[in-house]
């Protein structure tokens, strides 16, 4: 062993000497390591490892092992000695690398000429742009990222006028910093000693790569972000004229590494079909098979990898029966077509890469919806909360925040797609068909899952599908009309049953739930069911019963034994009285009784549900009002919608909130008499809204107190309000964002000159059907408006105020500098939108009149049914942001005061009748010509303006 260790030390010294020489030689640009040197170094590392193992074996040896080990040591000495001798390299250790490292990568042709070409050209433009140094290409597995980047790599080699070096590194799956260093070292022909620290290795790589000017470094299939300097990659910049490009399935990787993001998009349907025809060799095909082939191609969901894989497997197939069989296999997500499994494996890796089971379960819930289905985020998060995917948190808001974070992560991982929607409250996600199939395939192998949503079923699946192992069943969005009376599935492990949106379903027989004692979530929403079977009363583990929009439902059995129930949704259900035993549901967190059919809401029931977090009773009926003390007793309440009898009851509720030390997250509250109102059904869209109907808002014991943080206030047919001053004096009213006053005959002015009223947060003001309203200000003029009173006002609407004649003075409008929408409708005495009065003309010496004609924020101007309107403004207005002008029913208005030099750059359309347009007089000869392209002849619909104003 002493001899062996001595020989080994000599071998290690020679290895260190060779590596030192290499580090110097490789710093020269255009050099690469000789293969025989690399082979010798690999052999030396292997021998050193073998000697270490042998030394351990000798240390542990027994007496009888000495002879055997002695022979083994003797052989090893000869091996070490021989390898040491071979390492005596006389010549140089490196050779000249091929010019420009021109090693063309094998690749296929570009798939999807238009989409793929657009993606590729976008990437090429970024490479040619000197200001863009780091580029990240992301997209779902199988979309063609690697093919595209290989083609870019080869194109760079052919066009070497910009870059001298193009280096390709295949990362693939997960890699530590050391592994990345090894891969990069091999790519540039450098030997990295195994026993050195990451920092030393990074320094050596950094020194070598720094000599490579005009270099493109491509990392393919990156799964985790990393710091370039940790690996040993110089930051791309103007000094080295280098670029760094990566491909990944995770948009988050691009973001964290500071890359310009390029998304590799799916093919269009036309491109997908053309590719399928090409790969399947369907140049000549019978019309009958073509129809089936198009359905097969559609199952590939525009994903290049799936199209190529399936098309090649069907090349040469001419029998229609084989095509039909392939289509059937593709449609069956659980079994799947045998060639589709390769595609699933690609997608499954992204699925398995998710941090925890919660995210995978989130995808599973998405897969319960039909193909190509836009799933509302809020609805999905409600399901995740109900199903226990989102753990119980301190509040529902925290749970929803968690849900949004989960969905965002799945979008960035390209496992969900974001569906763009104009409304922020109606954001949706969608699951790619093949991702859905993969998730169902992974979870359906063990027979725990049955998903047949959106498959046009007219009856429930037969008994073979209802196995004892079933845990989740989704039959949503079908045409199931009934369930046979003798059907009683033996599903002893089932936890979730979703039958929602079977609009024809009218009846469920009593035996159906007999063997489903483990059921936790039952969704019968949007069905025509008339009565729930009594067997539901025995589902003791049920935590969620969802009966939303079951308008024909009249009979619900007693719920008193469902003590684990946490969510009961009866929104728009047809019940006339609340279910028996509801007061026993002590674990209930969510109760929605928003249904117009409910005739009576008994006192004393709500106050027993002490764990309620969400309570919705508004709209139950005109008589379904609640007492203040009942809601005040619900100390855990976070979201509430309901109607109080009067301001006294409302104040009891508000006082309880202030004393418990925690505000409600959301509420929609009406006080006083019932009044029809557009109501957002989703609790997470309530905001903080209060509406007063036929109340007296005055001083005294029952002076109105608003909850802290109230955002929206509607005052309808109330007394005790003469102006906005009376509202701003209310507790917690100064932070309002939206204010509507309607049918309040006491209101004559919006504000008074002497008031100290402030509505700095107010964004929307609506004045509707105010019989005696005559002016915005008691005293007109620029000084009449308290400073910053409406500094943030964006939208102003006035409707059906019969006695107002002038809306703004120039000085008043000047102070409304954030105003973007003005709507004036059905005001028969209105003569001027903007006009001076005597008081303001005296004060005009202090007003810059040029400023009064400049309103850069105004976007939308609507004037409707103003028969006496003569003028918008006598001066020419400059409104650069103006997009839409609507004028209807204003026969005396013969001039629009907007400058044609130039026409507002954002102007989209001018809506009016042709008769009115032709009657206009123009201050400048070219004005009509300038505005003519934006004019659209329209016949007004009066109801449209009435509904929009109210």
PDB file of N, CA, C and O in Angstrom, residues 348-383:
ATOM      1  N   UNK A 348     -45.840  15.526 -18.866  1.00  0.00           N
ATOM      2  CA  UNK A 348     -45.850  15.034 -17.491  1.00  0.00           C
ATOM      3  C   UNK A 348     -44.647  15.543 -16.712  1.00  0.00           C
ATOM      4  O   UNK A 348     -44.720  15.743 -15.495  1.00  0.00           O
ATOM      5  N   UNK A 349     -43.531  15.784 -17.408  1.00  0.00           N
ATOM      6  CA  UNK A 349     -42.359  16.277 -16.692  1.00  0.00           C
ATOM      7  C   UNK A 349     -42.628  17.653 -16.104  1.00  0.00           C
ATOM      8  O   UNK A 349     -42.222  17.957 -14.977  1.00  0.00           O
ATOM      9  N   UNK A 350     -43.331  18.507 -16.853  1.00  0.00           N
ATOM     10  CA  UNK A 350     -43.711  19.821 -16.306  1.00  0.00           C
ATOM     11  C   UNK A 350     -44.638  19.644 -15.112  1.00  0.00           C
ATOM     12  O   UNK A 350     -44.544  20.361 -14.120  1.00  0.00           O
ATOM     13  N   UNK A 351     -45.532  18.691 -15.216  1.00  0.00           N
ATOM     14  CA  UNK A 351     -46.495  18.391 -14.151  1.00  0.00           C
ATOM     15  C   UNK A 351     -45.761  17.934 -12.886  1.00  0.00           C
ATOM     16  O   UNK A 351     -46.032  18.398 -11.782  1.00  0.00           O
ATOM     17  N   UNK A 352     -44.801  17.021 -13.052  1.00  0.00           N
ATOM     18  CA  UNK A 352     -44.048  16.502 -11.898  1.00  0.00           C
ATOM     19  C   UNK A 352     -43.098  17.542 -11.309  1.00  0.00           C
ATOM     20  O   UNK A 352     -42.693  17.426 -10.151  1.00  0.00           O
ATOM     21  N   UNK A 353     -42.732  18.535 -12.113  1.00  0.00           N
ATOM     22  CA  UNK A 353     -41.800  19.573 -11.652  1.00  0.00           C
ATOM     23  C   UNK A 353     -42.448  20.537 -10.662  1.00  0.00           C
ATOM     24  O   UNK A 353     -41.752  21.259  -9.953  1.00  0.00           O
ATOM     25  N   UNK A 354     -43.772  20.539 -10.603  1.00  0.00           N
ATOM     26  CA  UNK A 354     -44.463  21.462  -9.685  1.00  0.00           C
ATOM     27  C   UNK A 354     -44.038  21.197  -8.244  1.00  0.00           C
ATOM     28  O   UNK A 354     -43.785  20.050  -7.847  1.00  0.00           O
ATOM     29  N   UNK A 355     -44.013  22.278  -7.462  1.00  0.00           N
ATOM     30  CA  UNK A 355     -43.450  22.219  -6.111  1.00  0.00           C
ATOM     31  C   UNK A 355     -44.118  21.192  -5.214  1.00  0.00           C
ATOM     32  O   UNK A 355     -43.462  20.477  -4.477  1.00  0.00           O
ATOM     33  N   UNK A 356     -45.433  21.167  -5.243  1.00  0.00           N
ATOM     34  CA  UNK A 356     -46.124  20.319  -4.279  1.00  0.00           C
ATOM     35  C   UNK A 356     -47.399  19.744  -4.867  1.00  0.00           C
ATOM     36  O   UNK A 356     -47.808  20.070  -5.987  1.00  0.00           O
ATOM     37  N   UNK A 357     -48.018  18.891  -4.102  1.00  0.00           N
ATOM     38  CA  UNK A 357     -49.226  18.206  -4.535  1.00  0.00           C
ATOM     39  C   UNK A 357     -50.385  19.177  -4.709  1.00  0.00           C
ATOM     40  O   UNK A 357     -51.322  18.906  -5.487  1.00  0.00           O
ATOM     41  N   UNK A 358     -50.357  20.309  -3.995  1.00  0.00           N
ATOM     42  CA  UNK A 358     -51.443  21.287  -4.091  1.00  0.00           C
ATOM     43  C   UNK A 358     -51.578  21.813  -5.522  1.00  0.00           C
ATOM     44  O   UNK A 358     -52.685  21.952  -6.049  1.00  0.00           O
ATOM     45  N   UNK A 359     -50.443  22.132  -6.151  1.00  0.00           N
ATOM     46  CA  UNK A 359     -50.494  22.638  -7.519  1.00  0.00           C
ATOM     47  C   UNK A 359     -50.969  21.558  -8.485  1.00  0.00           C
ATOM     48  O   UNK A 359     -51.697  21.840  -9.445  1.00  0.00           O
ATOM     49  N   UNK A 360     -50.569  20.331  -8.255  1.00  0.00           N
ATOM     50  CA  UNK A 360     -51.035  19.236  -9.111  1.00  0.00           C
ATOM     51  C   UNK A 360     -52.542  19.016  -8.933  1.00  0.00           C
ATOM     52  O   UNK A 360     -53.263  18.747  -9.896  1.00  0.00           O
ATOM     53  N   UNK A 361     -53.014  19.137  -7.697  1.00  0.00           N
ATOM     54  CA  UNK A 361     -54.454  19.017  -7.450  1.00  0.00           C
ATOM     55  C   UNK A 361     -55.232  20.172  -8.072  1.00  0.00           C
ATOM     56  O   UNK A 361     -56.376  20.007  -8.506  1.00  0.00           O
ATOM     57  N   UNK A 362     -54.610  21.328  -8.103  1.00  0.00           N
ATOM     58  CA  UNK A 362     -55.235  22.481  -8.761  1.00  0.00           C
ATOM     59  C   UNK A 362     -55.448  22.179 -10.242  1.00  0.00           C
ATOM     60  O   UNK A 362     -56.521  22.455 -10.802  1.00  0.00           O
ATOM     61  N   UNK A 363     -54.443  21.599 -10.883  1.00  0.00           N
ATOM     62  CA  UNK A 363     -54.589  21.201 -12.280  1.00  0.00           C
ATOM     63  C   UNK A 363     -55.666  20.138 -12.441  1.00  0.00           C
ATOM     64  O   UNK A 363     -56.421  20.140 -13.420  1.00  0.00           O
ATOM     65  N   UNK A 364     -55.748  19.240 -11.475  1.00  0.00           N
ATOM     66  CA  UNK A 364     -56.771  18.194 -11.528  1.00  0.00           C
ATOM     67  C   UNK A 364     -58.170  18.808 -11.517  1.00  0.00           C
ATOM     68  O   UNK A 364     -59.052  18.382 -12.273  1.00  0.00           O
ATOM     69  N   UNK A 365     -58.382  19.835 -10.699  1.00  0.00           N
ATOM     70  CA  UNK A 365     -59.690  20.502 -10.665  1.00  0.00           C
ATOM     71  C   UNK A 365     -59.983  21.215 -11.985  1.00  0.00           C
ATOM     72  O   UNK A 365     -61.130  21.267 -12.423  1.00  0.00           O
ATOM     73  N   UNK A 366     -58.942  21.750 -12.626  1.00  0.00           N
ATOM     74  CA  UNK A 366     -59.142  22.371 -13.944  1.00  0.00           C
ATOM     75  C   UNK A 366     -59.548  21.320 -14.968  1.00  0.00           C
ATOM     76  O   UNK A 366     -60.369  21.584 -15.859  1.00  0.00           O
ATOM     77  N   UNK A 367     -58.981  20.120 -14.835  1.00  0.00           N
ATOM     78  CA  UNK A 367     -59.274  19.048 -15.788  1.00  0.00           C
ATOM     79  C   UNK A 367     -60.701  18.529 -15.647  1.00  0.00           C
ATOM     80  O   UNK A 367     -61.197  17.842 -16.545  1.00  0.00           O
ATOM     81  N   UNK A 368     -61.375  18.853 -14.547  1.00  0.00           N
ATOM     82  CA  UNK A 368     -62.759  18.408 -14.362  1.00  0.00           C
ATOM     83  C   UNK A 368     -63.722  19.173 -15.261  1.00  0.00           C
ATOM     84  O   UNK A 368     -64.860  18.744 -15.467  1.00  0.00           O
ATOM     85  N   UNK A 369     -63.269  20.311 -15.811  1.00  0.00           N
ATOM     86  CA  UNK A 369     -64.100  21.090 -16.731  1.00  0.00           C
ATOM     87  C   UNK A 369     -63.951  20.542 -18.151  1.00  0.00           C
ATOM     88  O   UNK A 369     -62.986  19.851 -18.465  1.00  0.00           O
ATOM     89  N   UNK A 370     -64.881  20.862 -19.051  1.00  0.00           N
ATOM     90  CA  UNK A 370     -64.782  20.357 -20.430  1.00  0.00           C
ATOM     91  C   UNK A 370     -63.585  20.932 -21.178  1.00  0.00           C
ATOM     92  O   UNK A 370     -62.949  21.905 -20.733  1.00  0.00           O
ATOM     93  N   UNK A 371     -63.261  20.315 -22.312  1.00  0.00           N
ATOM     94  CA  UNK A 371     -62.183  20.814 -23.167  1.00  0.00           C
ATOM     95  C   UNK A 371     -62.495  22.229 -23.643  1.00  0.00           C
ATOM     96  O   UNK A 371     -63.651  22.595 -23.863  1.00  0.00           O
ATOM     97  N   UNK A 372     -61.424  23.003 -23.806  1.00  0.00           N
ATOM     98  CA  UNK A 372     -61.526  24.359 -24.350  1.00  0.00           C
ATOM     99  C   UNK A 372     -62.457  25.243 -23.539  1.00  0.00           C
ATOM    100  O   UNK A 372     -63.059  26.177 -24.061  1.00  0.00           O
ATOM    101  N   UNK A 373     -62.593  24.982 -22.249  1.00  0.00           N
ATOM    102  CA  UNK A 373     -63.545  25.706 -21.408  1.00  0.00           C
ATOM    103  C   UNK A 373     -62.838  26.847 -20.683  1.00  0.00           C
ATOM    104  O   UNK A 373     -61.812  26.638 -20.030  1.00  0.00           O
ATOM    105  N   UNK A 374     -63.371  28.043 -20.828  1.00  0.00           N
ATOM    106  CA  UNK A 374     -62.842  29.180 -20.079  1.00  0.00           C
ATOM    107  C   UNK A 374     -63.371  29.151 -18.653  1.00  0.00           C
ATOM    108  O   UNK A 374     -64.577  29.303 -18.435  1.00  0.00           O
ATOM    109  N   UNK A 375     -62.486  28.941 -17.699  1.00  0.00           N
ATOM    110  CA  UNK A 375     -62.892  28.784 -16.297  1.00  0.00           C
ATOM    111  C   UNK A 375     -62.668  30.106 -15.562  1.00  0.00           C
ATOM    112  O   UNK A 375     -61.546  30.619 -15.535  1.00  0.00           O
ATOM    113  N   UNK A 376     -63.732  30.638 -15.000  1.00  0.00           N
ATOM    114  CA  UNK A 376     -63.584  31.876 -14.244  1.00  0.00           C
ATOM    115  C   UNK A 376     -62.692  31.636 -13.036  1.00  0.00           C
ATOM    116  O   UNK A 376     -62.877  30.669 -12.283  1.00  0.00           O
ATOM    117  N   UNK A 377     -61.722  32.494 -12.868  1.00  0.00           N
ATOM    118  CA  UNK A 377     -60.755  32.328 -11.784  1.00  0.00           C
ATOM    119  C   UNK A 377     -61.443  32.236 -10.424  1.00  0.00           C
ATOM    120  O   UNK A 377     -61.102  31.383  -9.600  1.00  0.00           O
ATOM    121  N   UNK A 378     -62.388  33.111 -10.184  1.00  0.00           N
ATOM    122  CA  UNK A 378     -63.028  33.146  -8.866  1.00  0.00           C
ATOM    123  C   UNK A 378     -63.823  31.869  -8.609  1.00  0.00           C
ATOM    124  O   UNK A 378     -63.824  31.346  -7.490  1.00  0.00           O
ATOM    125  N   UNK A 379     -64.469  31.373  -9.649  1.00  0.00           N
ATOM    126  CA  UNK A 379     -65.214  30.114  -9.504  1.00  0.00           C
ATOM    127  C   UNK A 379     -64.257  28.964  -9.199  1.00  0.00           C
ATOM    128  O   UNK A 379     -64.526  28.118  -8.342  1.00  0.00           O
ATOM    129  N   UNK A 380     -63.131  28.946  -9.905  1.00  0.00           N
ATOM    130  CA  UNK A 380     -62.156  27.873  -9.704  1.00  0.00           C
ATOM    131  C   UNK A 380     -61.558  27.927  -8.305  1.00  0.00           C
ATOM    132  O   UNK A 380     -61.413  26.890  -7.633  1.00  0.00           O
ATOM    133  N   UNK A 381     -61.223  29.126  -7.847  1.00  0.00           N
ATOM    134  CA  UNK A 381     -60.641  29.251  -6.512  1.00  0.00           C
ATOM    135  C   UNK A 381     -61.654  28.834  -5.454  1.00  0.00           C
ATOM    136  O   UNK A 381     -61.294  28.209  -4.449  1.00  0.00           O
ATOM    137  N   UNK A 382     -62.939  29.149  -5.663  1.00  0.00           N
ATOM    138  CA  UNK A 382     -63.981  28.679  -4.749  1.00  0.00           C
ATOM    139  C   UNK A 382     -63.974  27.154  -4.675  1.00  0.00           C
ATOM    140  O   UNK A 382     -64.090  26.566  -3.594  1.00  0.00           O
ATOM    141  N   UNK A 383     -63.813  26.502  -5.830  1.00  0.00           N
ATOM    142  CA  UNK A 383     -63.758  25.038  -5.844  1.00  0.00           C
ATOM    143  C   UNK A 383     -62.526  24.533  -5.095  1.00  0.00           C
ATOM    144  O   UNK A 383     -62.591  23.517  -4.395  1.00  0.00           O
TER     145      UNK A 383
END
